CSV table of C-alpha atoms in Angstrom, one decimal:
chain,number,residue,atom,x,y,z
A,1,MET,CA,-9.7,11.6,14.7
A,2,LYS,CA,-8.7,15.3,14.5
A,3,ALA,CA,-7.3,15.1,18.1
A,4,SER,CA,-5.0,12.1,17.4
A,5,ALA,CA,-4.2,12.2,13.6
A,6,LEU,CA,-0.9,13.5,12.3
A,7,PRO,CA,-0.8,15.9,9.4
A,8,LEU,CA,0.2,14.2,6.2
A,9,GLY,CA,3.1,16.6,5.8
A,10,GLN,CA,4.5,15.4,9.2
A,11,VAL,CA,4.1,11.8,8.2
A,12,ARG,CA,5.9,12.5,4.9
A,13,ASP,CA,8.8,14.2,6.8
A,14,GLU,CA,9.2,11.2,9.1
A,15,ILE,CA,9.1,8.7,6.2
A,16,HIS,CA,11.6,10.7,4.2
A,17,ALA,CA,13.9,10.9,7.3
A,18,LEU,CA,13.8,7.1,7.5
A,19,ALA,CA,14.6,6.9,3.7
A,20,ARG,CA,17.9,8.6,4.3
A,21,HIS,CA,19.0,5.2,5.8
A,22,GLY,CA,17.5,2.9,3.2
A,23,ARG,CA,14.5,2.0,1.1
A,24,VAL,CA,11.0,2.5,2.7
A,25,LEU,CA,7.7,0.8,1.6
A,26,VAL,CA,4.5,2.6,2.7
A,27,LEU,CA,1.3,0.6,2.7
A,28,ILE,CA,-2.0,2.5,3.0
A,29,ASP,CA,-5.3,0.7,3.5
A,30,ALA,CA,-7.9,3.3,3.5
A,31,CYS,CA,-10.7,4.9,1.4
A,32,ARG,CA,-9.2,7.5,-1.0
A,33,ALA,CA,-6.0,7.2,1.1
A,34,GLY,CA,-8.0,7.5,4.2
A,35,ALA,CA,-9.4,10.9,3.4
A,36,ALA,CA,-5.9,12.0,4.6
A,37,ALA,CA,-5.8,15.7,5.0
A,38,ASP,CA,-2.9,17.9,4.1
A,39,GLY,CA,-3.5,20.3,7.0
A,40,ALA,CA,-5.9,22.5,5.0
A,41,GLY,CA,-8.9,20.5,6.0
A,42,PHE,CA,-9.7,18.8,2.7
A,43,ALA,CA,-9.4,15.1,1.7
A,44,LEU,CA,-6.6,13.9,-0.6
A,45,ASP,CA,-7.3,11.1,-3.0
A,46,ALA,CA,-5.0,8.1,-3.2
A,47,ARG,CA,-3.1,9.5,-6.2
A,48,SER,CA,-2.3,12.7,-4.3
A,49,ALA,CA,-1.3,10.9,-1.1
A,50,ARG,CA,1.0,8.5,-3.0
A,51,ALA,CA,2.7,11.5,-4.8
A,52,MET,CA,3.0,13.4,-1.5
A,53,LEU,CA,4.5,10.5,0.4
A,54,ALA,CA,6.7,9.0,-2.3
A,55,GLY,CA,10.3,10.2,-2.7
A,56,ALA,CA,13.8,9.1,-3.1
A,57,ASN,CA,14.0,5.6,-1.6
A,58,VAL,CA,10.2,5.7,-0.8
A,59,SER,CA,7.6,3.7,-2.6
A,60,VAL,CA,3.9,3.7,-1.7
A,61,LEU,CA,1.2,1.1,-2.3
A,62,THR,CA,-2.4,2.2,-1.7
A,63,ALA,CA,-5.5,0.1,-1.3
A,64,THR,CA,-7.5,2.1,-3.9
A,65,GLU,CA,-7.3,4.1,-7.0
A,66,ALA,CA,-8.0,7.9,-6.7
A,67,GLU,CA,-11.7,7.9,-6.1
A,68,GLU,CA,-12.5,4.3,-5.0
A,69,ARG,CA,-13.7,3.3,-1.6
A,70,ALA,CA,-11.9,0.7,0.4
A,71,VAL,CA,-13.9,-2.5,1.0
A,72,LYS,CA,-13.9,-4.3,4.4
A,73,ASP,CA,-13.6,-8.1,4.2
A,74,GLU,CA,-16.3,-8.8,6.8
A,75,PRO,CA,-15.5,-12.4,7.5
A,76,ARG,CA,-12.0,-11.5,8.4
A,77,GLN,CA,-12.6,-8.1,9.9
A,78,ASN,CA,-9.9,-6.5,7.8
A,79,GLY,CA,-9.8,-4.3,4.8
A,80,ALA,CA,-9.7,-6.2,1.5
A,81,PHE,CA,-6.3,-4.7,0.8
A,82,THR,CA,-4.9,-6.0,4.1
A,83,GLU,CA,-6.3,-9.4,3.4
A,84,ALA,CA,-4.6,-9.4,-0.1
A,85,LEU,CA,-1.3,-8.3,1.6
A,86,LEU,CA,-1.5,-11.0,4.2
A,87,GLU,CA,-2.2,-13.6,1.6
A,88,ALA,CA,0.7,-12.3,-0.5
A,89,LEU,CA,3.1,-12.6,2.4
A,90,ALA,CA,2.0,-16.2,2.9
A,91,ARG,CA,2.3,-17.3,-0.7
A,92,ALA,CA,3.4,-14.7,-3.3
A,93,ASP,CA,6.7,-16.3,-4.1
A,94,SER,CA,6.1,-16.2,-7.9
A,95,ASN,CA,9.5,-17.4,-9.0
A,96,HIS,CA,9.8,-20.0,-6.2
A,97,ASP,CA,13.1,-18.7,-4.9
A,98,GLY,CA,12.0,-18.8,-1.2
A,99,LEU,CA,11.8,-14.9,-1.1
A,100,ILE,CA,8.9,-12.5,-1.3
A,101,SER,CA,9.9,-9.2,-2.8
A,102,VAL,CA,8.0,-5.9,-3.4
A,103,SER,CA,7.4,-7.0,-7.0
A,104,ASP,CA,6.0,-10.3,-5.8
A,105,LEU,CA,3.8,-8.6,-3.3
A,106,TRP,CA,2.6,-6.0,-5.8
A,107,SER,CA,1.8,-8.7,-8.5
A,108,HIS,CA,-0.2,-10.8,-6.0
A,109,VAL,CA,-2.1,-7.8,-4.5
A,110,ARG,CA,-2.9,-6.4,-7.9
A,111,ASP,CA,-4.3,-9.7,-9.1
A,112,ARG,CA,-6.2,-10.7,-5.9
A,113,LEU,CA,-7.6,-7.5,-4.5
A,114,PRO,CA,-10.4,-7.2,-7.1
A,115,ALA,CA,-11.6,-10.7,-6.0
A,116,PHE,CA,-11.5,-9.7,-2.3
A,117,SER,CA,-13.5,-6.6,-3.1
A,118,ASP,CA,-16.0,-8.0,-5.7
A,119,GLY,CA,-14.2,-5.9,-8.3
A,120,ARG,CA,-14.8,-2.6,-6.5
A,121,GLN,CA,-11.2,-1.9,-5.4
A,122,HIS,CA,-7.9,-1.8,-7.3
A,123,PRO,CA,-4.6,-1.1,-5.7
A,124,SER,CA,-2.2,1.5,-7.0
A,125,GLN,CA,1.5,2.2,-6.6
A,126,GLU,CA,4.1,4.8,-6.8
A,127,LEU,CA,7.5,3.1,-7.0
A,128,ARG,CA,10.4,5.3,-6.5
A,129,PHE,CA,13.3,3.1,-5.6
A,130,GLU,CA,15.6,1.2,-7.9
A,131,GLY,CA,15.6,-2.6,-7.9
A,132,ASP,CA,13.6,-4.7,-5.6
A,133,ILE,CA,13.6,-5.3,-1.8
A,134,LEU,CA,13.1,-8.5,0.2
A,135,LEU,CA,10.0,-8.4,2.4
A,136,ALA,CA,9.8,-11.9,3.7
A,137,THR,CA,10.8,-15.5,3.2
A,138,SER,CA,8.2,-17.9,2.1
A,139,ALA,CA,7.1,-21.0,3.9
A,140,SER,CA,7.8,-23.3,1.0
């Protein structure tokens, strides 16, 4: 991983460059934010990773709270967070307007992730943009 991973600071810089053109939503499905390192060789927890990546026009959703481990959903071969996200994109239109927004996604993932992880995992967010953004249209 050391040979192919990007330093978190470089990832942050790329995300913030994109954010100059509009709002960016970052989704991280990894234990303690993937044990992402800041270049100094130590692991950052999800709270630190969210704070480092978030900025003007950048919001971050992580699969775990600061010290939780991400759970793999064995039958589906994905992380539990990814499964909750996929489910949300398929049916999280809470107000039945045919649109799935960041707030719809967050509400669905927040409510469903504990079930996918047997209560061992709780998503977290760092919302830094005003208003809501459209992520998808619903099938209904």
